[in-house]
Amino acid sequence: MANETVLLVEDEKLIRWSLANRLTKEGFRVLESDKGAGALKALEETQVDLLLLDYRLPDMDGIQVLREVGKRFRDLPVIMMTAYSTVESAIEAMKLGAFDYLNKPFEMDEILVTIQKALETTALKRELGRYRREHEERFGLGNLVGHNLKMREVFDLVRKIATSSATTILLQGESGTGKDLLANAIHYASDRAKKPFMTITCSALPETLLESELFGQEKGGSMDAGGTKKGIFELSDGGTVFLDEVGEISENIQVKLLRLLEDRTFKRIGGVADIAVDVRVIASSNVSLEQVAKEGRFRKDLYYRLNVLPISLPPLRERPEDIPLLVKHFIEHYNREFKKNTLGASRSAMLALTEYSWPGNVRELKNLIERVMILENKEVIDVDDLPREIIGRQAEEDIEQRFELPPQGVVLEEVERSLIEQALKRAGGNQSRAARLLGLTRDTLRYRLKKFSLEGSEAQLK
Ligand SMILES: Nc1ncnc2c1ncn2[C@@H]1O[C@H](COP(=O)(O)OP(=O)(O)OP(=O)(O)O)[C@@H](O)[C@H]1O
Ligand SMILES: [Mg+2]
């Protein structure tokens, strides 16, 4: 812990001298002041990492200084020292945000340990703040791409409910439509953002383990593993719990969950006391929970309780207009991640992408862009870079579309003539190639050319 700056505010010279001496020996840079006003001035002028503050100073008392520091230097850790300790002043100092409170006379080692702890805690807090900001950026609503009307309605709704007091939300949508992303966005857009966000995938754990993960376990419970274990609901008090694939939970847990949603209380496994929590529950399902309830595999009362605020994410095939936006978004994402310079997708590639049905929804699209960008080092992603299943479908659909019989019907001979002309043109006048494009022999083509009096055409002469 070397080279950190400690501001030592103490009017008793001897104490100040001996403290400064020891702290300097430990490698700290020490600034000294014998008055409150001087201390505040020093804080204005220099970067200080920790404040050691005497309670009694000649010009103002330590509590006043602490109050000022709280207003102007919010993240600065303060350790109070006094010879006139009373419980009240200690409580007041802590309330005002002091890190700790030491009674004189104190042992040097004691104060060093406290300083160390204060600096470590502050560094951790800073780290946590940074992490949280990054996380908020990553999971903010701004990361959800979508222009489709239904998607915009979803975003509007999310903005409204995120900061509301609504405690239960049900997210439904096929796999890969963005339920996880949305649950995160709801949490980080809410007043609960600074409290925990915990996710549990209900289908991933066996029943007993899921129950103890959710509700915790008291010593002596059936899976006694030593002490009492807090569950997710307790640990995320004040925050949000995301119950992914809620349709998979057993009857027993459904009953406990219903009670939690109704009374906001629960019991740990093996516990007798009711524990009250304030959590927002976001449940998700990639199948229709209503259907599961109808089939008797999910309690109807719980379904109704969860369904107070339902949000449905439409499958990607129902919002093809979002595909170009998503493609751009993911290309930018992987450009950053893989340090590449892909500019975009060609028109024909984009056409194929928008016409594909995306059974795996946005996840499938994201994975595809990732794969193409790893394998093909191209500036522009072209249709040839896409896997068969995607191009294949487009080609089939193309044929179907081009040959659909119009409502008013056609004159077959005209169609035939037009196709022959097109084939000749595309083949650059080469009859053999044109015949191949039409699935005819060269002789048959010649016969038809005669029939349509096309044989003298410019193209044919080449
Ligand atoms: N609208 C969107 N904008 C940007 N990225 C998205 C969007 N929707 C989904 N994604 C991305 O697609 C991937 C899949 O989304 P997510 O995990 O949220 O789906 P899910 O609905 O939870 O799927 P599952 O039911 O399989 O758990 C994630 O990487 C997510 O970031
Ligand atoms: Mg998910």
GROMACS .gro file of C-alpha atoms and ligand atoms in nm:
model
  494
    1MET     CA    1   0.000   0.000   0.000
    2ALA     CA    2   0.271   0.246  -0.076
    3ASN     CA    3   0.249   0.604  -0.195
    4GLU     CA    4  -0.106   0.674  -0.097
    5THR     CA    5  -0.174   1.014   0.051
    6VAL     CA    6  -0.315   1.043   0.400
    7LEU     CA    7  -0.433   1.377   0.535
    8LEU     CA    8  -0.384   1.385   0.908
    9VAL     CA    9  -0.596   1.642   1.091
   10GLU     CA   10  -0.500   1.662   1.457
   11ASP     CA   11  -0.428   1.960   1.680
   12GLU     CA   12  -0.226   1.774   1.946
   13LYS     CA   13   0.127   1.807   1.820
   14LEU     CA   14   0.275   1.498   1.982
   15ILE     CA   15   0.009   1.262   1.851
   16ARG     CA   16   0.032   1.419   1.509
   17TRP     CA   17   0.409   1.389   1.502
   18SER     CA   18   0.416   1.026   1.605
   19LEU     CA   19   0.137   0.928   1.366
   20ALA     CA   20   0.296   1.113   1.078
   21ASN     CA   21   0.627   0.949   1.153
   22ARG     CA   22   0.489   0.600   1.153
   23LEU     CA   23   0.274   0.649   0.845
   24THR     CA   24   0.568   0.790   0.652
   25LYS     CA   25   0.774   0.487   0.753
   26GLU     CA   26   0.496   0.265   0.618
   27GLY     CA   27   0.532   0.435   0.284
   28PHE     CA   28   0.243   0.680   0.292
   29ARG     CA   29   0.268   1.035   0.178
   30VAL     CA   30   0.145   1.234   0.479
   31LEU     CA   31  -0.012   1.580   0.477
   32GLU     CA   32  -0.079   1.746   0.809
   33SER     CA   33  -0.322   2.002   0.935
   34ASP     CA   34  -0.417   2.119   1.284
   35LYS     CA   35  -0.747   2.283   1.190
   36GLY     CA   36  -1.070   2.190   1.014
   37ALA     CA   37  -1.058   2.479   0.770
   38GLY     CA   38  -0.699   2.398   0.678
   39ALA     CA   39  -0.797   2.037   0.615
   40LEU     CA   40  -1.075   2.132   0.377
   41LYS     CA   41  -0.841   2.364   0.194
   42ALA     CA   42  -0.583   2.089   0.159
   43LEU     CA   43  -0.850   1.856   0.020
   44GLU     CA   44  -0.937   2.116  -0.242
   45GLU     CA   45  -0.577   2.147  -0.347
   46THR     CA   46  -0.438   1.795  -0.341
   47GLN     CA   47  -0.545   1.447  -0.429
   48VAL     CA   48  -0.597   1.272  -0.094
   49ASP     CA   49  -0.673   0.901  -0.053
   50LEU     CA   50  -0.772   0.895   0.313
   51LEU     CA   51  -0.858   1.137   0.590
   52LEU     CA   52  -0.761   1.076   0.954
   53LEU     CA   53  -0.975   1.321   1.144
   54ASP     CA   54  -0.969   1.425   1.506
   55TYR     CA   55  -1.306   1.482   1.665
   56ARG     CA   56  -1.204   1.795   1.855
   57LEU     CA   57  -1.039   2.071   1.661
   58PRO     CA   58  -0.981   2.431   1.761
   59ASP     CA   59  -1.189   2.592   1.485
   60MET     CA   60  -1.469   2.345   1.417
   61ASP     CA   61  -1.559   2.000   1.538
   62GLY     CA   62  -1.480   1.688   1.341
   63ILE     CA   63  -1.845   1.619   1.270
   64GLN     CA   64  -1.874   1.949   1.086
   65VAL     CA   65  -1.568   1.867   0.880
   66LEU     CA   66  -1.709   1.522   0.811
   67ARG     CA   67  -2.034   1.675   0.689
   68GLU     CA   68  -1.847   1.903   0.448
   69VAL     CA   69  -1.635   1.615   0.324
   70GLY     CA   70  -1.952   1.411   0.268
   71LYS     CA   71  -2.086   1.686   0.047
   72ARG     CA   72  -1.775   1.776  -0.146
   73PHE     CA   73  -1.551   1.466  -0.153
   74ARG     CA   74  -1.799   1.186  -0.147
   75ASP     CA   75  -1.573   0.888  -0.206
   76LEU     CA   76  -1.301   0.987   0.039
   77PRO     CA   77  -1.274   0.741   0.327
   78VAL     CA   78  -1.260   0.909   0.670
   79ILE     CA   79  -1.141   0.758   0.998
   80MET     CA   80  -1.241   0.955   1.307
   81MET     CA   81  -1.021   0.971   1.621
   82THR     CA   82  -1.109   1.107   1.958
   83ALA     CA   83  -1.028   1.097   2.324
   84TYR     CA   84  -1.383   1.194   2.419
   85SER     CA   85  -1.570   0.907   2.279
   86THR     CA   86  -1.936   0.878   2.342
   87VAL     CA   87  -2.163   0.633   2.176
   88GLU     CA   88  -2.368   0.911   2.020
   89SER     CA   89  -2.078   1.083   1.849
   90ALA     CA   90  -1.960   0.748   1.716
   91ILE     CA   91  -2.303   0.674   1.576
   92GLU     CA   92  -2.330   1.019   1.427
   93ALA     CA   93  -1.991   0.989   1.260
   94MET     CA   94  -2.080   0.653   1.109
   95LYS     CA   95  -2.413   0.786   0.989
   96LEU     CA   96  -2.236   1.068   0.815
   97GLY     CA   97  -2.033   0.812   0.629
   98ALA     CA   98  -1.714   0.780   0.834
   99PHE     CA   99  -1.541   0.450   0.760
  100ASP     CA  100  -1.452   0.381   1.120
  101TYR     CA  101  -1.408   0.534   1.460
  102LEU     CA  102  -1.104   0.497   1.685
  103ASN     CA  103  -1.070   0.585   2.054
  104LYS     CA  104  -0.756   0.744   2.188
  105PRO     CA  105  -0.522   0.622   2.303
  106PHE     CA  106  -0.496   0.374   2.017
  107GLU     CA  107  -0.228   0.130   1.920
  108MET     CA  108  -0.035   0.227   1.607
  109ASP     CA  109  -0.094  -0.117   1.461
  110GLU     CA  110  -0.465  -0.080   1.514
  111ILE     CA  111  -0.477   0.241   1.318
  112LEU     CA  112  -0.264   0.093   1.039
  113VAL     CA  113  -0.497  -0.202   1.003
  114THR     CA  114  -0.798   0.031   0.989
  115ILE     CA  115  -0.632   0.251   0.727
  116GLN     CA  116  -0.552  -0.052   0.517
  117LYS     CA  117  -0.908  -0.176   0.538
  118ALA     CA  118  -1.049   0.165   0.449
  119LEU     CA  119  -0.826   0.195   0.143
  120GLU     CA  120  -0.909  -0.156   0.028
  121THR     CA  121  -1.282  -0.103   0.075
  122THR     CA  122  -1.269   0.223  -0.118
  123ALA     CA  123  -1.077   0.061  -0.402
  124LEU     CA  124  -1.331  -0.221  -0.413
  125LYS     CA  125  -1.619   0.024  -0.416
  126ARG     CA  126  -1.462   0.212  -0.700
  127GLU     CA  127  -1.409  -0.113  -0.889
  128LEU     CA  128  -1.767  -0.215  -0.824
  129GLY     CA  129  -1.892   0.123  -0.946
  130ARG     CA  130  -1.692   0.087  -1.266
  131TYR     CA  131  -1.813  -0.266  -1.319
  132ARG     CA  132  -2.171  -0.157  -1.259
  133ARG     CA  133  -2.145   0.128  -1.506
  134GLU     CA  134  -2.000  -0.104  -1.769
  135HIS     CA  135  -2.272  -0.354  -1.700
  136GLU     CA  136  -2.538  -0.088  -1.726
  137GLU     CA  137  -2.397   0.016  -2.059
  138ARG     CA  138  -2.393  -0.340  -2.181
  139PHE     CA  139  -2.739  -0.423  -2.064
  140GLY     CA  140  -2.911  -0.088  -2.103
  141LEU     CA  141  -3.220  -0.060  -2.313
  142GLY     CA  142  -3.001   0.103  -2.577
  143ASN     CA  143  -2.858  -0.240  -2.657
  144LEU     CA  144  -3.188  -0.374  -2.769
  145VAL     CA  145  -3.208  -0.328  -3.141
  146GLY     CA  146  -3.547  -0.312  -3.307
  147HIS     CA  147  -3.759  -0.092  -3.524
  148ASN     CA  148  -4.052  -0.319  -3.568
  149LEU     CA  149  -4.375  -0.179  -3.427
  150LYS     CA  150  -4.422  -0.460  -3.176
  151MET     CA  151  -4.064  -0.423  -3.059
  152ARG     CA  152  -4.109  -0.049  -3.012
  153GLU     CA  153  -4.420  -0.118  -2.811
  154VAL     CA  154  -4.219  -0.356  -2.596
  155PHE     CA  155  -3.950  -0.091  -2.539
  156ASP     CA  156  -4.210   0.171  -2.445
  157LEU     CA  157  -4.373  -0.068  -2.203
  158VAL     CA  158  -4.039  -0.159  -2.050
  159ARG     CA  159  -3.953   0.207  -1.998
  160LYS     CA  160  -4.281   0.258  -1.821
  161ILE     CA  161  -4.269  -0.043  -1.595
  162ALA     CA  162  -3.897  -0.037  -1.520
  163THR     CA  163  -3.933   0.253  -1.281
  164SER     CA  164  -4.282   0.163  -1.163
  165SER     CA  165  -4.353  -0.029  -0.848
  166ALA     CA  166  -4.461  -0.333  -1.049
  167THR     CA  167  -4.305  -0.631  -0.881
  168THR     CA  168  -4.389  -0.915  -1.118
  169ILE     CA  169  -4.326  -0.934  -1.490
  170LEU     CA  170  -4.366  -1.225  -1.729
  171LEU     CA  171  -4.149  -1.236  -2.042
  172GLN     CA  172  -4.252  -1.473  -2.315
  173GLY     CA  173  -4.100  -1.541  -2.652
  174GLU     CA  174  -3.937  -1.821  -2.846
  175SER     CA  175  -3.582  -1.919  -2.765
  176GLY     CA  176  -3.332  -1.654  -2.874
  177THR     CA  177  -3.577  -1.365  -2.898
  178GLY     CA  178  -3.401  -1.160  -2.629
  179LYS     CA  179  -3.571  -1.244  -2.298
  180ASP     CA  180  -3.244  -1.250  -2.102
  181LEU     CA  181  -3.132  -0.925  -2.253
  182LEU     CA  182  -3.468  -0.764  -2.177
  183ALA     CA  183  -3.473  -0.886  -1.816
  184ASN     CA  184  -3.132  -0.727  -1.764
  185ALA     CA  185  -3.245  -0.405  -1.930
  186ILE     CA  186  -3.552  -0.386  -1.706
  187HIS     CA  187  -3.339  -0.424  -1.396
  188TYR     CA  188  -3.076  -0.171  -1.500
  189ALA     CA  189  -3.338   0.083  -1.606
  190SER     CA  190  -3.514   0.056  -1.270
  191ASP     CA  191  -3.460   0.214  -0.931
  192ARG     CA  192  -3.329  -0.125  -0.828
  193ALA     CA  193  -3.026  -0.095  -1.055
  194LYS     CA  194  -2.780  -0.057  -0.769
  195LYS     CA  195  -2.917  -0.362  -0.592
  196PRO     CA  196  -2.846  -0.719  -0.702
  197PHE     CA  197  -2.978  -0.874  -1.020
  198MET     CA  198  -2.979  -1.252  -0.994
  199THR     CA  199  -3.068  -1.503  -1.260
  200ILE     CA  200  -3.156  -1.863  -1.210
  201THR     CA  201  -3.238  -2.105  -1.489
  202CYS     CA  202  -3.510  -2.315  -1.335
  203SER     CA  203  -3.473  -2.605  -1.577
  204ALA     CA  204  -3.100  -2.639  -1.511
  205LEU     CA  205  -3.121  -2.765  -1.153
  206PRO     CA  206  -3.279  -3.068  -0.987
  207GLU     CA  207  -3.577  -2.981  -0.768
  208THR     CA  208  -3.417  -2.994  -0.423
  209LEU     CA  209  -3.119  -2.791  -0.530
  210LEU     CA  210  -3.339  -2.533  -0.704
  211GLU     CA  211  -3.550  -2.498  -0.392
  212SER     CA  212  -3.251  -2.436  -0.169
  213GLU     CA  213  -3.096  -2.199  -0.422
  214LEU     CA  214  -3.414  -1.994  -0.431
  215PHE     CA  215  -3.523  -1.997  -0.069
  216GLY     CA  216  -3.209  -2.084   0.124
  217GLN     CA  217  -3.163  -2.347   0.385
  218GLU     CA  218  -3.142  -2.351   0.759
  219LYS     CA  219  -2.894  -2.555   0.958
  220GLY     CA  220  -3.028  -2.904   1.010
  221GLY     CA  221  -3.228  -2.903   0.688
  222SER     CA  222  -3.238  -3.216   0.478
  223MET     CA  223  -2.923  -3.119   0.290
  224ASP     CA  224  -2.735  -3.011   0.595
  225ALA     CA  225  -2.408  -2.873   0.471
  226GLY     CA  226  -2.308  -2.690   0.783
  227GLY     CA  227  -2.437  -2.337   0.839
  228THR     CA  228  -2.742  -2.153   0.724
  229LYS     CA  229  -2.746  -2.066   0.357
  230LYS     CA  230  -2.929  -1.767   0.219
  231GLY     CA  231  -3.126  -1.814  -0.098
  232ILE     CA  232  -3.145  -1.596  -0.404
  233PHE     CA  233  -3.459  -1.415  -0.292
  234GLU     CA  234  -3.291  -1.311   0.029
  235LEU     CA  235  -2.960  -1.221  -0.134
  236SER     CA  236  -3.124  -0.998  -0.391
  237ASP     CA  237  -3.341  -0.808  -0.145
  238GLY     CA  238  -3.414  -0.467  -0.295
  239GLY     CA  239  -3.318  -0.592  -0.641
  240THR     CA  240  -3.448  -0.826  -0.910
  241VAL     CA  241  -3.467  -1.204  -0.947
  242PHE     CA  242  -3.491  -1.342  -1.299
  243LEU     CA  243  -3.653  -1.685  -1.304
  244ASP     CA  244  -3.561  -1.817  -1.645
  245GLU     CA  245  -3.778  -2.100  -1.782
  246VAL     CA  246  -4.022  -2.074  -1.496
  247GLY     CA  247  -4.255  -2.327  -1.662
  248GLU     CA  248  -4.018  -2.601  -1.553
  249ILE     CA  249  -4.052  -2.567  -1.176
  250SER     CA  250  -4.212  -2.840  -0.967
  251GLU     CA  251  -4.551  -2.817  -0.796
  252ASN     CA  252  -4.390  -2.777  -0.454
  253ILE     CA  253  -4.178  -2.481  -0.562
  254GLN     CA  254  -4.474  -2.333  -0.750
  255VAL     CA  255  -4.666  -2.320  -0.421
  256LYS     CA  256  -4.378  -2.148  -0.242
  257LEU     CA  257  -4.331  -1.905  -0.527
  258LEU     CA  258  -4.700  -1.815  -0.529
  259ARG     CA  259  -4.683  -1.735  -0.161
  260LEU     CA  260  -4.374  -1.523  -0.212
  261LEU     CA  261  -4.541  -1.327  -0.490
  262GLU     CA  262  -4.856  -1.272  -0.286
  263ASP     CA  263  -4.718  -1.195   0.061
  264ARG     CA  264  -4.356  -1.111  -0.020
  265THR     CA  265  -4.251  -1.356   0.249
  266PHE     CA  266  -4.111  -1.708   0.251
  267LYS     CA  267  -3.944  -1.959   0.479
  268ARG     CA  268  -3.600  -2.106   0.431
  269ILE     CA  269  -3.595  -2.483   0.391
  270GLY     CA  270  -3.599  -2.623   0.743
  271GLY     CA  271  -3.677  -2.279   0.883
  272VAL     CA  272  -3.977  -2.164   1.082
  273ALA     CA  273  -3.949  -1.786   1.063
  274ASP     CA  274  -4.111  -1.592   0.783
  275ILE     CA  275  -3.862  -1.377   0.600
  276ALA     CA  276  -3.987  -1.065   0.424
  277VAL     CA  277  -3.817  -0.948   0.107
  278ASP     CA  278  -3.864  -0.673  -0.146
  279VAL     CA  279  -3.775  -0.827  -0.480
  280ARG     CA  280  -3.903  -0.779  -0.831
  281VAL     CA  281  -3.956  -1.115  -0.997
  282ILE     CA  282  -3.915  -1.137  -1.372
  283ALA     CA  283  -4.020  -1.479  -1.494
  284SER     CA  284  -3.964  -1.605  -1.845
  285SER     CA  285  -4.082  -1.887  -2.061
  286ASN     CA  286  -4.006  -1.982  -2.418
  287VAL     CA  287  -4.329  -2.177  -2.449
  288SER     CA  288  -4.677  -2.044  -2.382
  289LEU     CA  289  -4.721  -2.061  -2.008
  290GLU     CA  290  -5.094  -2.039  -2.056
  291GLN     CA  291  -5.078  -2.358  -2.259
  292VAL     CA  292  -4.863  -2.531  -1.997
  293ALA     CA  293  -5.118  -2.425  -1.733
  294LYS     CA  294  -5.404  -2.554  -1.948
  295GLU     CA  295  -5.233  -2.888  -1.978
  296GLY     CA  296  -5.217  -2.901  -1.599
  297ARG     CA  297  -4.839  -2.886  -1.573
  298PHE     CA  298  -4.838  -2.541  -1.415
  299ARG     CA  299  -5.066  -2.402  -1.146
  300LYS     CA  300  -5.330  -2.172  -1.289
  301ASP     CA  301  -5.325  -1.942  -0.984
  302LEU     CA  302  -4.950  -1.896  -1.022
  303TYR     CA  303  -4.987  -1.835  -1.394
  304TYR     CA  304  -5.243  -1.559  -1.330
  305ARG     CA  305  -5.021  -1.409  -1.062
  306LEU     CA  306  -4.722  -1.403  -1.297
  307ASN     CA  307  -4.925  -1.280  -1.590
  308VAL     CA  308  -5.017  -0.942  -1.439
  309LEU     CA  309  -4.766  -0.769  -1.665
  310PRO     CA  310  -4.696  -0.991  -1.964
  311ILE     CA  311  -4.446  -0.892  -2.231
  312SER     CA  312  -4.418  -1.093  -2.551
  313LEU     CA  313  -4.117  -1.079  -2.774
  314PRO     CA  314  -4.212  -1.159  -3.134
  315PRO     CA  315  -4.005  -1.420  -3.324
  316LEU     CA  316  -3.755  -1.277  -3.570
  317ARG     CA  317  -3.941  -1.413  -3.874
  318GLU     CA  318  -4.228  -1.180  -3.784
  319ARG     CA  319  -4.005  -0.874  -3.791
  320PRO     CA  320  -3.776  -0.910  -4.094
  321GLU     CA  321  -3.737  -0.531  -4.105
  322ASP     CA  322  -3.519  -0.562  -3.795
  323ILE     CA  323  -3.276  -0.800  -3.962
  324PRO     CA  324  -3.061  -0.536  -4.140
  325LEU     CA  325  -3.038  -0.340  -3.813
  326LEU     CA  326  -2.938  -0.647  -3.619
  327VAL     CA  327  -2.683  -0.749  -3.884
  328LYS     CA  328  -2.525  -0.404  -3.860
  329HIS     CA  329  -2.532  -0.417  -3.481
  330PHE     CA  330  -2.362  -0.758  -3.465
  331ILE     CA  331  -2.105  -0.670  -3.733
  332GLU     CA  332  -2.007  -0.366  -3.526
  333HIS     CA  333  -1.997  -0.581  -3.216
  334TYR     CA  334  -1.766  -0.842  -3.370
  335ASN     CA  335  -1.555  -0.577  -3.542
  336ARG     CA  336  -1.474  -0.453  -3.194
  337GLU     CA  337  -1.432  -0.799  -3.046
  338PHE     CA  338  -1.225  -0.951  -3.326
  339LYS     CA  339  -1.058  -0.627  -3.435
  340LYS     CA  340  -1.193  -0.662  -3.788
  341ASN     CA  341  -1.310  -0.415  -4.046
  342THR     CA  342  -1.616  -0.570  -4.197
  343LEU     CA  343  -1.830  -0.298  -4.350
  344GLY     CA  344  -2.158  -0.477  -4.399
  345ALA     CA  345  -2.345  -0.735  -4.602
  346SER     CA  346  -2.405  -0.721  -4.977
  347ARG     CA  347  -2.757  -0.668  -5.109
  348SER     CA  348  -2.799  -1.029  -5.209
  349ALA     CA  349  -2.666  -1.152  -4.875
  350MET     CA  350  -2.905  -0.923  -4.692
  351LEU     CA  351  -3.190  -1.046  -4.909
  352ALA     CA  352  -3.111  -1.404  -4.819
  353LEU     CA  353  -3.087  -1.313  -4.451
  354THR     CA  354  -3.419  -1.132  -4.447
  355GLU     CA  355  -3.593  -1.417  -4.625
  356TYR     CA  356  -3.468  -1.691  -4.399
  357SER     CA  357  -3.707  -1.802  -4.124
  358TRP     CA  358  -3.465  -1.796  -3.824
  359PRO     CA  359  -3.596  -2.077  -3.602
  360GLY     CA  360  -3.326  -1.984  -3.347
  361ASN     CA  361  -3.424  -1.618  -3.371
  362VAL     CA  362  -3.177  -1.340  -3.286
  363ARG     CA  363  -2.934  -1.582  -3.125
  364GLU     CA  364  -2.907  -1.778  -3.451
  365LEU     CA  365  -2.846  -1.457  -3.646
  366LYS     CA  366  -2.584  -1.340  -3.398
  367ASN     CA  367  -2.404  -1.675  -3.408
  368LEU     CA  368  -2.411  -1.674  -3.787
  369ILE     CA  369  -2.253  -1.329  -3.810
  370GLU     CA  370  -1.990  -1.437  -3.559
  371ARG     CA  371  -1.908  -1.749  -3.759
  372VAL     CA  372  -1.889  -1.570  -4.092
  373MET     CA  373  -1.668  -1.300  -3.946
  374ILE     CA  374  -1.431  -1.557  -3.798
  375LEU     CA  375  -1.410  -1.773  -4.108
  376GLU     CA  376  -1.427  -1.518  -4.389
  377ASN     CA  377  -1.204  -1.219  -4.368
  378LYS     CA  378  -1.408  -1.002  -4.597
  379GLU     CA  379  -1.497  -0.638  -4.605
  380VAL     CA  380  -1.842  -0.718  -4.731
  381ILE     CA  381  -2.025  -1.035  -4.640
  382ASP     CA  382  -2.161  -1.186  -4.958
  383VAL     CA  383  -2.425  -1.442  -5.026
  384ASP     CA  384  -2.156  -1.705  -5.096
  385ASP     CA  385  -2.030  -1.664  -4.739
  386LEU     CA  386  -2.364  -1.774  -4.597
  387PRO     CA  387  -2.442  -2.135  -4.511
  388ARG     CA  388  -2.649  -2.347  -4.746
  389GLU     CA  389  -2.963  -2.363  -4.539
  390ILE     CA  390  -2.998  -1.988  -4.563
  391ILE     CA  391  -2.924  -1.939  -4.932
  392GLY     CA  392  -3.106  -2.261  -5.022
  393ARG     CA  393  -3.432  -2.140  -4.894
  394GLN     CA  394  -3.401  -1.810  -5.071
  395ALA     CA  395  -3.333  -1.979  -5.405
  396GLU     CA  396  -3.636  -2.203  -5.364
  397GLU     CA  397  -3.855  -1.915  -5.269
  398ASP     CA  398  -3.721  -1.714  -5.561
  399ILE     CA  399  -3.829  -1.980  -5.804
  400GLU     CA  400  -4.167  -2.012  -5.644
  401GLN     CA  401  -4.221  -1.641  -5.656
  402ARG     CA  402  -4.108  -1.591  -6.013
  403PHE     CA  403  -4.335  -1.864  -6.140
  404GLU     CA  404  -4.643  -1.786  -5.943
  405LEU     CA  405  -4.942  -1.766  -6.171
  406PRO     CA  406  -5.083  -1.414  -6.169
  407PRO     CA  407  -5.455  -1.382  -6.090
  408GLN     CA  408  -5.540  -1.280  -6.445
  409GLY     CA  409  -5.350  -1.579  -6.589
  410VAL     CA  410  -5.081  -1.579  -6.862
  411VAL     CA  411  -5.033  -1.657  -7.228
  412LEU     CA  412  -4.795  -1.948  -7.202
  413GLU     CA  413  -4.636  -1.888  -7.540
  414GLU     CA  414  -4.544  -1.536  -7.442
  415VAL     CA  415  -4.387  -1.657  -7.122
  416GLU     CA  416  -4.192  -1.917  -7.313
  417ARG     CA  417  -4.072  -1.663  -7.566
  418SER     CA  418  -3.972  -1.421  -7.295
  419LEU     CA  419  -3.779  -1.687  -7.105
  420ILE     CA  420  -3.595  -1.795  -7.418
  421GLU     CA  421  -3.499  -1.435  -7.487
  422GLN     CA  422  -3.376  -1.392  -7.131
  423ALA     CA  423  -3.175  -1.712  -7.147
  424LEU     CA  424  -3.010  -1.608  -7.473
  425LYS     CA  425  -2.925  -1.273  -7.329
  426ARG     CA  426  -2.778  -1.418  -7.014
  427ALA     CA  427  -2.580  -1.674  -7.214
  428GLY     CA  428  -2.436  -1.392  -7.423
  429GLY     CA  429  -2.600  -1.541  -7.734
  430ASN     CA  430  -2.440  -1.881  -7.690
  431GLN     CA  431  -2.715  -2.127  -7.783
  432SER     CA  432  -2.571  -2.427  -7.602
  433ARG     CA  433  -2.545  -2.232  -7.280
  434ALA     CA  434  -2.892  -2.082  -7.323
  435ALA     CA  435  -3.029  -2.432  -7.383
  436ARG     CA  436  -2.870  -2.549  -7.059
  437LEU     CA  437  -3.029  -2.262  -6.866
  438LEU     CA  438  -3.367  -2.375  -6.996
  439GLY     CA  439  -3.316  -2.746  -6.950
  440LEU     CA  440  -3.342  -2.808  -7.328
  441THR     CA  441  -3.118  -2.968  -7.586
  442ARG     CA  442  -2.961  -2.740  -7.840
  443ASP     CA  443  -3.181  -2.882  -8.113
  444THR     CA  444  -3.500  -2.825  -7.920
  445LEU     CA  445  -3.393  -2.471  -7.855
  446ARG     CA  446  -3.328  -2.417  -8.223
  447TYR     CA  447  -3.669  -2.551  -8.303
  448ARG     CA  448  -3.827  -2.304  -8.062
  449LEU     CA  449  -3.622  -2.017  -8.189
  450LYS     CA  450  -3.763  -2.089  -8.531
  451LYS     CA  451  -4.112  -2.113  -8.390
  452PHE     CA  452  -4.083  -1.772  -8.227
  453SER     CA  453  -3.891  -1.627  -8.523
  454LEU     CA  454  -3.602  -1.549  -8.296
  455GLU     CA  455  -3.342  -1.723  -8.509
  456GLY     CA  456  -3.235  -1.407  -8.683
  457SER     CA  457  -3.187  -1.220  -8.360
  458GLU     CA  458  -2.858  -1.051  -8.298
  459ALA     CA  459  -2.777  -1.265  -8.003
  460GLN     CA  460  -2.810  -1.585  -8.194
  461LEU     CA  461  -2.549  -1.490  -8.450
  462LYS     CA  462  -2.266  -1.486  -8.201
  463LIG     N1  463  -3.323  -0.697  -2.986
  463LIG     C1  464  -3.197  -0.740  -2.974
  463LIG     N2  465  -3.095  -0.656  -2.998
  463LIG     C2  466  -2.967  -0.697  -2.986
  463LIG     N3  467  -2.931  -0.820  -2.948
  463LIG     C3  468  -3.028  -0.908  -2.920
  463LIG     C4  469  -3.167  -0.873  -2.930
  463LIG     N4  470  -3.240  -0.979  -2.896
  463LIG     C5  471  -3.153  -1.077  -2.867
  463LIG     N5  472  -3.026  -1.036  -2.878
  463LIG     C6  473  -2.905  -1.118  -2.857
  463LIG     O1  474  -2.936  -1.250  -2.899
  463LIG     C7  475  -2.887  -1.346  -2.809
  463LIG     C8  476  -2.999  -1.429  -2.751
  463LIG     O2  477  -3.082  -1.349  -2.668
  463LIG     P1  478  -3.132  -1.397  -2.525
  463LIG     O3  479  -3.031  -1.483  -2.459
  463LIG     O4  480  -3.178  -1.278  -2.451
  463LIG     O5  481  -3.256  -1.487  -2.570
  463LIG     P2  482  -3.362  -1.565  -2.481
  463LIG     O6  483  -3.496  -1.521  -2.527
  463LIG     O7  484  -3.329  -1.548  -2.338
  463LIG     O8  485  -3.339  -1.715  -2.526
  463LIG     P3  486  -3.366  -1.853  -2.444
  463LIG     O9  487  -3.515  -1.872  -2.436
  463LIG    O10  488  -3.301  -1.956  -2.530
  463LIG    O11  489  -3.302  -1.837  -2.311
  463LIG     C9  490  -2.812  -1.269  -2.703
  463LIG    O12  491  -2.674  -1.270  -2.735
  463LIG    C10  492  -2.868  -1.130  -2.710
  463LIG    O13  493  -2.773  -1.037  -2.673
  464MG      MG  494  -3.268  -1.689  -2.194
   0.00000   0.00000   0.00000
